[in-house]
Amino acid sequence: MATAKKEVSFEWEPKNGWESLTKREEKKLEKYCSEYMEFLSKAKTERLAYDESVKLASQYGYVPIGDKKKLKAGDKVYVGSGGKTIMLVRIGNRPLSDGLRIIGGHTDAPRLDSKPIPIYEEGGVVLLDTNYYGGIRKYHWVSSTLAIHGVVVKQDGSKIAISIGEDLSDPIFTITDLLPHLAKKQSKEPLESAIKGEGLNVLLGSRPVAGKDGDKKKSIKKNILNILNDKYGITEEDFVSAELEVVPAGPARELGLDRSMIAGYGHDDRVCAYAGLRAALDIEEIPEYTSVVLMCDKEEIGSEGSTGMNSYFFENTIAEIMSLENSKCSNLDVRRCLSRSKMLSADVCCLHDPNYPEVSSPNGNMARINHGCVVVKYTGARGKSGASDASAEFVGEIRRIFNEADVCWQVGLLGKVDEGGGGTIAKFMARYGMDVIDCGVGLFGMHSTVEVAGKLDIYMTYKGYKAFFESK
Ligand code: MN
Ligand code: MN
C-alpha cells in the first residue's frame, strides 16, 4: 500500500483571512469592530480622541500620573500633553531600565482649520475662512457635508467646546462647488490646482438680521456673531484663540453588501491608535516589559509642535515614570531604557486598489484587503529617503510573535518605487536607538473624506498589537 506523500512547499503567499476565520473569532471581530466604529464616530478630532481615550482607560483602572507617588509592577497611569497627545503606561514585571514595549499611533487627521480671523461676509453669505491641515486632496472637500468641532479659548482662560453637525437635529455646513455648466475652464485644470486652498471657504449663513441694542442696520455677519454669542458667549476676537476643525459630518458606517468593511473619516490613524489602546487595556496579566501606548498629535504635519513626536514629550515622560519607579534613577538609566525598547509604529498603509493598479508595487509587495495586519519594513520616497527602515532582525522577531499568536499578517509598501512616498513617527522614535517598525491597517482612499478599512484587517491589527505587548 502506497503512503500519501506529504506536500512540502517553500513558497509563501499570504491568505485572505476570512477563509480560515473560526466562528468564535468572527464573533470577537464583529464586537471589536462595532466598538471601534463607535470610537471613530465620536473621536472626530485629536482633542475628542484624547477625551474618549481617557474615558475608556479610566474604566480599566488607568489614573493620571499625578495620583501616584511611586510606581510598581501592574500600575496603570496616563500622561497627557495639551489635551491632544496621550501616553498610557502599564508597569511590567521587569525594571524599566530593561526597556519598554511601545505601540504608537496618531489621532490627528487631515482637515480644514479655521483661520485666526475666519468669519467674513461676501456676496450675500457669511463664510468661514480656513487653512487646510495635512495632506488633503482639495476636491474631496467641496460639495460634501461638514461638521465643526473644537475649542474657543477666551482671554480669561475659560474654554468653550464647540461641536456642530453630528446630531441629525444639528445644521451642517458645506463648501460649494462650481456647477458643471460653468466649469468649462476649471475642468481643464489639473486636479491638483482646480480647487484652490483659498477656495475652501465654509458656508455659515445667509440671513440678515438687525444688530442688538437698537442697531437697526441688518447684516448677515452680525446675525452669525449674535447666534454665536447667544449660544457660546463668544465674540469675533475670541476666534483668534480658537482651534476649530472642519471635518466630514456623520458617523462611521459599515460598508458593502456583506458588511465586511468600515467607511469613515479619520481611520488614519485612529484605527491603529485605538487598536494600540485596546490591546493595552485587554492585557490581563502584568506584562513582562512595561507597555506604553502613544496616541499622538501633529503626525500629519511632520510631528512638529509640543504635542508632536518630534518634541521631548515622550522622553521627558519616560524620565518622570522612571523616577517614580526608582528615585535613584539616573539620566543614563533613561537612555538605556530608551535604547533597549521595542516599538510598533502603529500607522496605516495603502492597499492595492484595483481602480489604480498603476501605482502598486509589483510581485506581491502591496498589501491587499482582508489579508491581515500590514508589516511595512520601510516607507520614505525615492531611494528610501526619510525612511526609518526596520532591521531584518526586528522584522524576524515580529514575524515570530505574529505567527506564534496566529495573527493574520502580510507585508506592504507605500506604492511603486519613485511614485511618491510618505513617513510616520517611526523615525522620531528610532533616534533613541530602539527597534521600530511600521505596522497597521491597510486603507483604500487614505486621506480622503471617506477612508475604507476591512474589518478583518482592523481586528488582526489589534490581535497583533496585543501579542506584541504580551511577548517575552
Ligand atoms: Mn498616518
Ligand atoms: Mn496620514
mmCIF file of C-alpha atoms in Angstrom, residues 35-370:
data_model
loop_
_atom_site.group_PDB
_atom_site.id
_atom_site.type_symbol
_atom_site.label_atom_id
_atom_site.label_comp_id
_atom_site.label_asym_id
_atom_site.label_seq_id
_atom_site.Cartn_x
_atom_site.Cartn_y
_atom_site.Cartn_z
ATOM 1 C CA GLU A 35 -16.800 49.240 19.389
ATOM 2 C CA TYR A 36 -14.181 50.787 17.119
ATOM 3 C CA MET A 37 -16.890 52.337 14.916
ATOM 4 C CA GLU A 38 -18.364 53.958 17.988
ATOM 5 C CA PHE A 39 -14.958 55.385 18.923
ATOM 6 C CA LEU A 40 -14.273 56.639 15.385
ATOM 7 C CA SER A 41 -17.689 58.320 15.205
ATOM 8 C CA LYS A 42 -17.007 60.245 18.420
ATOM 9 C CA ALA A 43 -13.267 60.918 18.025
ATOM 10 C CA LYS A 44 -13.569 63.376 15.119
ATOM 11 C CA THR A 45 -10.561 65.451 16.264
ATOM 12 C CA GLU A 46 -7.384 64.741 18.260
ATOM 13 C CA ARG A 47 -8.920 66.519 21.265
ATOM 14 C CA LEU A 48 -12.047 64.345 21.097
ATOM 15 C CA ALA A 49 -9.895 61.222 20.606
ATOM 16 C CA TYR A 50 -7.995 62.209 23.758
ATOM 17 C CA ASP A 51 -11.234 62.630 25.741
ATOM 18 C CA GLU A 52 -12.617 59.280 24.541
ATOM 19 C CA SER A 53 -9.331 57.512 25.329
ATOM 20 C CA VAL A 54 -9.203 58.921 28.865
ATOM 21 C CA LYS A 55 -12.804 57.799 29.410
ATOM 22 C CA LEU A 56 -12.035 54.283 28.209
ATOM 23 C CA ALA A 57 -8.699 53.949 30.040
ATOM 24 C CA SER A 58 -10.277 55.166 33.297
ATOM 25 C CA GLN A 59 -12.763 52.297 33.106
ATOM 26 C CA TYR A 60 -9.781 49.933 33.043
ATOM 27 C CA GLY A 61 -8.124 51.450 36.104
ATOM 28 C CA TYR A 62 -5.703 53.908 34.483
ATOM 29 C CA VAL A 63 -5.172 57.044 36.599
ATOM 30 C CA PRO A 64 -3.383 60.374 35.929
ATOM 31 C CA ILE A 65 0.302 60.128 36.790
ATOM 32 C CA GLY A 66 -0.130 62.875 39.398
ATOM 33 C CA ASP A 67 -2.166 60.446 41.519
ATOM 34 C CA LYS A 68 0.898 58.239 42.139
ATOM 35 C CA LYS A 69 3.842 58.828 44.467
ATOM 36 C CA LYS A 70 5.543 55.575 43.479
ATOM 37 C CA LEU A 71 5.141 53.085 40.644
ATOM 38 C CA LYS A 72 5.334 49.291 40.893
ATOM 39 C CA ALA A 73 4.599 46.315 38.613
ATOM 40 C CA GLY A 74 0.975 46.286 37.452
ATOM 41 C CA ASP A 75 0.352 50.018 37.976
ATOM 42 C CA LYS A 76 -1.547 51.816 35.216
ATOM 43 C CA VAL A 77 -1.052 55.537 34.612
ATOM 44 C CA TYR A 78 -1.520 58.059 31.823
ATOM 45 C CA VAL A 79 0.122 61.353 30.957
ATOM 46 C CA GLY A 80 -1.415 63.939 28.645
ATOM 47 C CA SER A 81 0.014 66.790 26.615
ATOM 48 C CA GLY A 82 -2.160 69.746 25.661
ATOM 49 C CA GLY A 83 -5.329 67.664 25.810
ATOM 50 C CA LYS A 84 -4.273 66.214 22.454
ATOM 51 C CA THR A 85 -1.486 63.672 22.919
ATOM 52 C CA ILE A 86 -1.797 60.897 25.474
ATOM 53 C CA MET A 87 0.610 58.262 26.702
ATOM 54 C CA LEU A 88 -0.621 55.270 28.712
ATOM 55 C CA VAL A 89 1.817 53.201 30.722
ATOM 56 C CA ARG A 90 1.408 49.843 32.434
ATOM 57 C CA ILE A 91 4.398 48.931 34.562
ATOM 58 C CA GLY A 92 5.702 45.431 33.783
ATOM 59 C CA ASN A 93 7.474 42.827 35.910
ATOM 60 C CA ARG A 94 10.963 43.754 34.718
ATOM 61 C CA PRO A 95 12.639 47.014 35.731
ATOM 62 C CA LEU A 96 12.075 49.884 33.310
ATOM 63 C CA SER A 97 15.784 50.004 32.504
ATOM 64 C CA ASP A 98 15.283 46.707 30.610
ATOM 65 C CA GLY A 99 13.294 48.639 28.009
ATOM 66 C CA LEU A 100 9.676 49.180 27.011
ATOM 67 C CA ARG A 101 7.221 47.703 24.562
ATOM 68 C CA ILE A 102 5.700 50.698 22.784
ATOM 69 C CA ILE A 103 2.789 50.969 20.363
ATOM 70 C CA GLY A 104 2.488 54.472 18.959
ATOM 71 C CA GLY A 105 -0.151 55.838 16.621
ATOM 72 C CA HIS A 106 -1.566 59.289 15.923
ATOM 73 C CA THR A 107 -5.036 60.731 16.359
ATOM 74 C CA ASP A 108 -4.802 63.879 14.236
ATOM 75 C CA ALA A 109 -6.197 63.599 10.716
ATOM 76 C CA PRO A 110 -6.236 65.813 7.605
ATOM 77 C CA ARG A 111 -8.903 68.517 7.856
ATOM 78 C CA LEU A 112 -9.646 72.233 7.457
ATOM 79 C CA ASP A 113 -8.688 74.545 10.349
ATOM 80 C CA SER A 114 -10.287 77.948 10.930
ATOM 81 C CA LYS A 115 -8.009 80.952 10.338
ATOM 82 C CA PRO A 116 -7.411 83.464 13.171
ATOM 83 C CA ILE A 117 -9.930 85.884 11.608
ATOM 84 C CA PRO A 118 -12.246 83.386 9.967
ATOM 85 C CA ILE A 119 -15.714 84.920 9.659
ATOM 86 C CA TYR A 120 -16.433 87.223 6.720
ATOM 87 C CA GLU A 121 -19.370 88.333 4.614
ATOM 88 C CA GLU A 122 -19.281 88.371 0.843
ATOM 89 C CA GLY A 123 -21.825 88.110 -1.976
ATOM 90 C CA GLY A 124 -24.806 87.793 0.332
ATOM 91 C CA VAL A 125 -23.454 84.974 2.524
ATOM 92 C CA VAL A 126 -21.177 84.520 5.515
ATOM 93 C CA LEU A 127 -18.242 82.152 5.181
ATOM 94 C CA LEU A 128 -15.563 80.588 7.366
ATOM 95 C CA ASP A 129 -12.046 81.083 6.034
ATOM 96 C CA THR A 130 -9.831 78.009 6.513
ATOM 97 C CA ASN A 131 -6.285 76.721 6.181
ATOM 98 C CA TYR A 132 -6.084 73.044 5.375
ATOM 99 C CA TYR A 133 -4.116 70.759 7.736
ATOM 100 C CA GLY A 134 -2.197 67.761 6.426
ATOM 101 C CA GLY A 135 -2.175 66.148 3.009
ATOM 102 C CA ILE A 136 -5.633 66.629 1.575
ATOM 103 C CA ARG A 137 -6.900 66.398 -1.972
ATOM 104 C CA LYS A 138 -8.835 69.648 -2.114
ATOM 105 C CA TYR A 139 -11.575 68.428 -4.438
ATOM 106 C CA HIS A 140 -12.771 65.959 -1.753
ATOM 107 C CA TRP A 141 -13.868 68.860 0.433
ATOM 108 C CA VAL A 142 -16.265 70.654 -1.906
ATOM 109 C CA SER A 143 -19.897 69.511 -2.135
ATOM 110 C CA SER A 144 -19.664 67.378 0.990
ATOM 111 C CA THR A 145 -21.490 67.656 4.307
ATOM 112 C CA LEU A 146 -19.275 69.058 7.027
ATOM 113 C CA ALA A 147 -19.246 69.435 10.805
ATOM 114 C CA ILE A 148 -17.253 71.820 13.008
ATOM 115 C CA HIS A 149 -15.539 70.711 16.228
ATOM 116 C CA GLY A 150 -13.076 72.420 18.506
ATOM 117 C CA VAL A 151 -12.479 74.888 21.273
ATOM 118 C CA VAL A 152 -12.581 78.638 21.691
ATOM 119 C CA VAL A 153 -10.389 79.935 24.498
ATOM 120 C CA LYS A 154 -11.419 83.290 25.984
ATOM 121 C CA GLN A 155 -8.785 85.690 27.277
ATOM 122 C CA ASP A 156 -9.667 84.800 30.879
ATOM 123 C CA GLY A 157 -8.572 81.243 30.067
ATOM 124 C CA SER A 158 -12.042 79.708 30.026
ATOM 125 C CA LYS A 159 -12.530 77.180 27.253
ATOM 126 C CA ILE A 160 -15.712 76.696 25.271
ATOM 127 C CA ALA A 161 -16.186 73.405 23.431
ATOM 128 C CA ILE A 162 -17.961 73.598 20.088
ATOM 129 C CA SER A 163 -19.435 70.655 18.232
ATOM 130 C CA ILE A 164 -21.965 71.266 15.446
ATOM 131 C CA GLY A 165 -23.113 68.981 12.670
ATOM 132 C CA GLU A 166 -23.062 65.428 14.037
ATOM 133 C CA ASP A 167 -26.516 65.188 15.584
ATOM 134 C CA LEU A 168 -29.295 64.754 12.998
ATOM 135 C CA SER A 169 -31.072 67.777 14.506
ATOM 136 C CA ASP A 170 -27.931 69.953 14.047
ATOM 137 C CA PRO A 171 -27.360 72.131 10.993
ATOM 138 C CA ILE A 172 -24.469 71.018 8.771
ATOM 139 C CA PHE A 173 -22.031 73.003 6.621
ATOM 140 C CA THR A 174 -20.619 72.711 3.124
ATOM 141 C CA ILE A 175 -18.186 74.234 0.631
ATOM 142 C CA THR A 176 -19.998 74.991 -2.602
ATOM 143 C CA ASP A 177 -18.631 73.629 -5.877
ATOM 144 C CA LEU A 178 -18.864 75.116 -9.339
ATOM 145 C CA LEU A 179 -21.799 73.940 -11.472
ATOM 146 C CA PRO A 180 -20.724 71.826 -14.480
ATOM 147 C CA HIS A 181 -22.475 74.317 -16.792
ATOM 148 C CA LEU A 182 -19.883 76.954 -15.932
ATOM 149 C CA ALA A 183 -16.904 74.723 -15.180
ATOM 150 C CA LYS A 184 -15.542 74.583 -18.724
ATOM 151 C CA LYS A 185 -12.303 76.327 -17.806
ATOM 152 C CA GLN A 186 -11.904 74.790 -14.346
ATOM 153 C CA SER A 187 -12.481 71.258 -15.682
ATOM 154 C CA LYS A 188 -9.380 71.557 -17.863
ATOM 155 C CA GLU A 189 -7.150 72.468 -14.930
ATOM 156 C CA PRO A 190 -5.022 69.759 -13.291
ATOM 157 C CA LEU A 191 -6.761 68.033 -10.363
ATOM 158 C CA GLU A 192 -4.124 69.427 -8.032
ATOM 159 C CA SER A 193 -4.925 73.074 -8.743
ATOM 160 C CA ALA A 194 -8.546 73.079 -9.918
ATOM 161 C CA ILE A 195 -9.738 73.707 -6.360
ATOM 162 C CA LYS A 196 -7.633 76.336 -4.603
ATOM 163 C CA GLY A 197 -6.598 76.325 -0.939
ATOM 164 C CA GLU A 198 -8.062 79.804 -0.587
ATOM 165 C CA GLY A 199 -11.271 78.498 -2.154
ATOM 166 C CA LEU A 200 -12.037 76.220 0.790
ATOM 167 C CA ASN A 201 -14.475 78.598 2.485
ATOM 168 C CA VAL A 202 -17.261 77.046 4.504
ATOM 169 C CA LEU A 203 -20.813 78.381 4.141
ATOM 170 C CA LEU A 204 -22.070 79.528 7.547
ATOM 171 C CA GLY A 205 -25.212 81.592 6.911
ATOM 172 C CA SER A 206 -27.260 83.843 4.663
ATOM 173 C CA ARG A 207 -29.933 85.624 6.676
ATOM 174 C CA PRO A 208 -29.616 89.330 7.506
ATOM 175 C CA VAL A 209 -30.865 90.371 10.926
ATOM 176 C CA ALA A 210 -30.701 93.681 12.775
ATOM 177 C CA GLY A 211 -27.942 94.049 15.357
ATOM 178 C CA LYS A 212 -28.543 94.095 19.091
ATOM 179 C CA ASP A 213 -29.256 97.142 21.288
ATOM 180 C CA GLY A 214 -31.059 99.339 18.786
ATOM 181 C CA ASP A 215 -28.567 98.753 15.958
ATOM 182 C CA LYS A 216 -31.038 98.927 13.035
ATOM 183 C CA LYS A 217 -28.656 98.009 10.227
ATOM 184 C CA LYS A 218 -29.344 94.438 9.121
ATOM 185 C CA SER A 219 -26.361 92.219 8.487
ATOM 186 C CA ILE A 220 -25.726 88.537 7.892
ATOM 187 C CA LYS A 221 -22.388 88.581 9.698
ATOM 188 C CA LYS A 222 -23.901 90.393 12.690
ATOM 189 C CA ASN A 223 -26.567 87.709 12.860
ATOM 190 C CA ILE A 224 -23.983 84.907 12.811
ATOM 191 C CA LEU A 225 -21.977 86.648 15.556
ATOM 192 C CA ASN A 226 -25.182 87.161 17.568
ATOM 193 C CA ILE A 227 -26.032 83.464 17.295
ATOM 194 C CA LEU A 228 -22.517 82.501 18.418
ATOM 195 C CA ASN A 229 -22.646 84.971 21.290
ATOM 196 C CA ASP A 230 -26.077 83.775 22.453
ATOM 197 C CA LYS A 231 -25.075 80.124 22.317
ATOM 198 C CA TYR A 232 -21.438 80.198 23.409
ATOM 199 C CA GLY A 233 -20.834 83.700 24.847
ATOM 200 C CA ILE A 234 -18.033 84.361 22.350
ATOM 201 C CA THR A 235 -17.108 87.408 20.243
ATOM 202 C CA GLU A 236 -15.225 87.799 16.973
ATOM 203 C CA GLU A 237 -11.904 88.449 18.744
ATOM 204 C CA ASP A 238 -12.213 85.106 20.568
ATOM 205 C CA PHE A 239 -11.638 83.267 17.268
ATOM 206 C CA VAL A 240 -8.018 84.404 17.401
ATOM 207 C CA SER A 241 -7.521 81.925 20.253
ATOM 208 C CA ALA A 242 -9.671 79.143 18.839
ATOM 209 C CA GLU A 243 -8.973 75.778 17.255
ATOM 210 C CA LEU A 244 -11.958 74.903 15.121
ATOM 211 C CA GLU A 245 -11.656 71.919 12.835
ATOM 212 C CA VAL A 246 -13.930 71.370 9.862
ATOM 213 C CA VAL A 247 -14.377 67.635 9.267
ATOM 214 C CA PRO A 248 -16.782 65.392 7.341
ATOM 215 C CA ALA A 249 -20.119 65.176 9.172
ATOM 216 C CA GLY A 250 -21.695 61.928 10.295
ATOM 217 C CA PRO A 251 -20.711 58.636 11.885
ATOM 218 C CA ALA A 252 -18.601 55.773 10.570
ATOM 219 C CA ARG A 253 -20.682 53.158 8.725
ATOM 220 C CA GLU A 254 -20.431 49.528 7.685
ATOM 221 C CA LEU A 255 -19.590 49.270 4.010
ATOM 222 C CA GLY A 256 -20.550 46.697 1.378
ATOM 223 C CA LEU A 257 -23.472 44.287 0.950
ATOM 224 C CA ASP A 258 -21.500 41.799 3.028
ATOM 225 C CA ARG A 259 -20.708 44.470 5.658
ATOM 226 C CA SER A 260 -17.069 43.405 5.526
ATOM 227 C CA MET A 261 -15.636 46.933 5.598
ATOM 228 C CA ILE A 262 -15.931 50.174 7.562
ATOM 229 C CA ALA A 263 -16.162 53.574 5.876
ATOM 230 C CA GLY A 264 -15.365 56.656 7.894
ATOM 231 C CA TYR A 265 -13.353 59.806 8.301
ATOM 232 C CA GLY A 266 -10.025 59.598 10.157
ATOM 233 C CA HIS A 267 -9.182 55.866 10.063
ATOM 234 C CA ASP A 268 -5.686 57.340 9.517
ATOM 235 C CA ASP A 269 -4.693 56.906 12.168
ATOM 236 C CA ARG A 270 -7.412 56.395 14.743
ATOM 237 C CA VAL A 271 -7.777 52.789 13.543
ATOM 238 C CA CYS A 272 -4.239 51.917 14.726
ATOM 239 C CA ALA A 273 -4.159 54.273 17.739
ATOM 240 C CA TYR A 274 -7.393 52.699 19.020
ATOM 241 C CA ALA A 275 -6.023 49.195 18.402
ATOM 242 C CA GLY A 276 -2.944 50.039 20.493
ATOM 243 C CA LEU A 277 -5.121 51.414 23.272
ATOM 244 C CA ARG A 278 -7.458 48.423 23.267
ATOM 245 C CA ALA A 279 -4.563 45.965 23.134
ATOM 246 C CA ALA A 280 -3.070 47.583 26.257
ATOM 247 C CA LEU A 281 -6.408 47.636 28.075
ATOM 248 C CA ASP A 282 -7.118 43.991 27.241
ATOM 249 C CA ILE A 283 -3.852 42.536 28.585
ATOM 250 C CA GLU A 284 -4.956 40.611 31.646
ATOM 251 C CA GLU A 285 -1.698 39.578 33.283
ATOM 252 C CA ILE A 286 1.033 42.014 34.262
ATOM 253 C CA PRO A 287 3.256 42.180 31.165
ATOM 254 C CA GLU A 288 6.918 41.198 31.267
ATOM 255 C CA TYR A 289 8.031 44.552 29.858
ATOM 256 C CA THR A 290 6.340 47.853 30.673
ATOM 257 C CA SER A 291 3.778 48.570 27.967
ATOM 258 C CA VAL A 292 3.370 52.059 26.553
ATOM 259 C CA VAL A 293 0.637 53.329 24.246
ATOM 260 C CA LEU A 294 1.160 56.622 22.462
ATOM 261 C CA MET A 295 -1.756 58.359 20.771
ATOM 262 C CA CYS A 296 -0.139 61.478 19.436
ATOM 263 C CA ASP A 297 -0.917 64.699 17.647
ATOM 264 C CA LYS A 298 0.621 66.560 14.671
ATOM 265 C CA GLU A 299 1.801 63.488 12.721
ATOM 266 C CA GLU A 300 0.078 64.745 9.588
ATOM 267 C CA ILE A 301 2.172 67.934 9.549
ATOM 268 C CA GLY A 302 5.505 66.270 10.297
ATOM 269 C CA SER A 303 5.198 65.612 14.063
ATOM 270 C CA GLU A 304 6.158 69.230 14.845
ATOM 271 C CA GLY A 305 4.938 71.229 17.837
ATOM 272 C CA SER A 306 4.873 70.479 21.549
ATOM 273 C CA THR A 307 2.285 67.714 21.145
ATOM 274 C CA GLY A 308 4.104 66.075 18.205
ATOM 275 C CA MET A 309 6.594 63.216 18.445
ATOM 276 C CA ASN A 310 9.433 65.487 17.366
ATOM 277 C CA SER A 311 9.122 67.148 20.808
ATOM 278 C CA TYR A 312 10.670 65.955 24.085
ATOM 279 C CA PHE A 313 7.286 64.901 25.480
ATOM 280 C CA PHE A 314 7.949 61.172 25.176
ATOM 281 C CA GLU A 315 11.474 61.283 26.563
ATOM 282 C CA ASN A 316 10.537 63.626 29.445
ATOM 283 C CA THR A 317 7.586 61.443 30.377
ATOM 284 C CA ILE A 318 9.716 58.283 30.457
ATOM 285 C CA ALA A 319 12.161 60.089 32.773
ATOM 286 C CA GLU A 320 9.211 61.010 35.061
ATOM 287 C CA ILE A 321 7.930 57.435 35.056
ATOM 288 C CA MET A 322 11.368 56.010 35.791
ATOM 289 C CA SER A 323 11.941 58.376 38.697
ATOM 290 C CA LEU A 324 8.632 57.222 40.176
ATOM 291 C CA GLU A 325 9.743 53.616 39.840
ATOM 292 C CA ASN A 326 13.208 54.239 41.259
ATOM 293 C CA SER A 327 14.018 57.594 42.832
ATOM 294 C CA LYS A 328 17.742 56.975 42.285
ATOM 295 C CA CYS A 329 17.276 56.580 38.529
ATOM 296 C CA SER A 330 19.930 58.444 36.521
ATOM 297 C CA ASN A 331 19.930 60.076 33.120
ATOM 298 C CA LEU A 332 21.965 57.098 31.887
ATOM 299 C CA ASP A 333 19.225 54.704 33.071
ATOM 300 C CA VAL A 334 16.704 56.656 30.979
ATOM 301 C CA ARG A 335 18.951 56.441 27.874
ATOM 302 C CA ARG A 336 19.405 52.689 28.444
ATOM 303 C CA CYS A 337 15.686 52.170 28.825
ATOM 304 C CA LEU A 338 15.009 54.031 25.556
ATOM 305 C CA SER A 339 17.669 52.226 23.524
ATOM 306 C CA ARG A 340 16.559 48.795 24.801
ATOM 307 C CA SER A 341 12.916 49.457 23.897
ATOM 308 C CA LYS A 342 10.984 47.980 21.003
ATOM 309 C CA MET A 343 8.213 49.712 19.150
ATOM 310 C CA LEU A 344 5.459 49.148 16.645
ATOM 311 C CA SER A 345 4.873 52.429 14.850
ATOM 312 C CA ALA A 346 1.143 51.934 14.529
ATOM 313 C CA ASP A 347 0.119 53.615 11.316
ATOM 314 C CA VAL A 348 -1.947 52.818 8.274
ATOM 315 C CA CYS A 349 -0.626 51.668 4.893
ATOM 316 C CA CYS A 350 -2.180 51.808 1.442
ATOM 317 C CA LEU A 351 -3.858 48.785 -0.150
ATOM 318 C CA HIS A 352 -3.625 47.545 -3.703
ATOM 319 C CA ASP A 353 -6.617 49.283 -5.279
ATOM 320 C CA PRO A 354 -7.975 47.684 -8.477
ATOM 321 C CA ASN A 355 -9.112 51.169 -9.528
ATOM 322 C CA TYR A 356 -5.495 52.389 -9.557
ATOM 323 C CA PRO A 357 -3.280 49.335 -10.239
ATOM 324 C CA GLU A 358 -0.715 51.549 -11.991
ATOM 325 C CA VAL A 359 0.668 52.878 -8.665
ATOM 326 C CA SER A 360 1.023 49.465 -6.997
ATOM 327 C CA SER A 361 4.366 47.880 -6.251
ATOM 328 C CA PRO A 362 4.542 44.624 -8.276
ATOM 329 C CA ASN A 363 5.236 40.999 -7.266
ATOM 330 C CA GLY A 364 3.006 40.785 -4.211
ATOM 331 C CA ASN A 365 4.664 43.679 -2.403
ATOM 332 C CA MET A 366 1.401 45.584 -1.978
ATOM 333 C CA ALA A 367 -0.901 44.930 0.955
ATOM 334 C CA ARG A 368 -4.294 43.535 -0.010
ATOM 335 C CA ILE A 369 -7.593 43.997 1.779
ATOM 336 C CA ASN A 370 -8.525 41.167 4.181
#
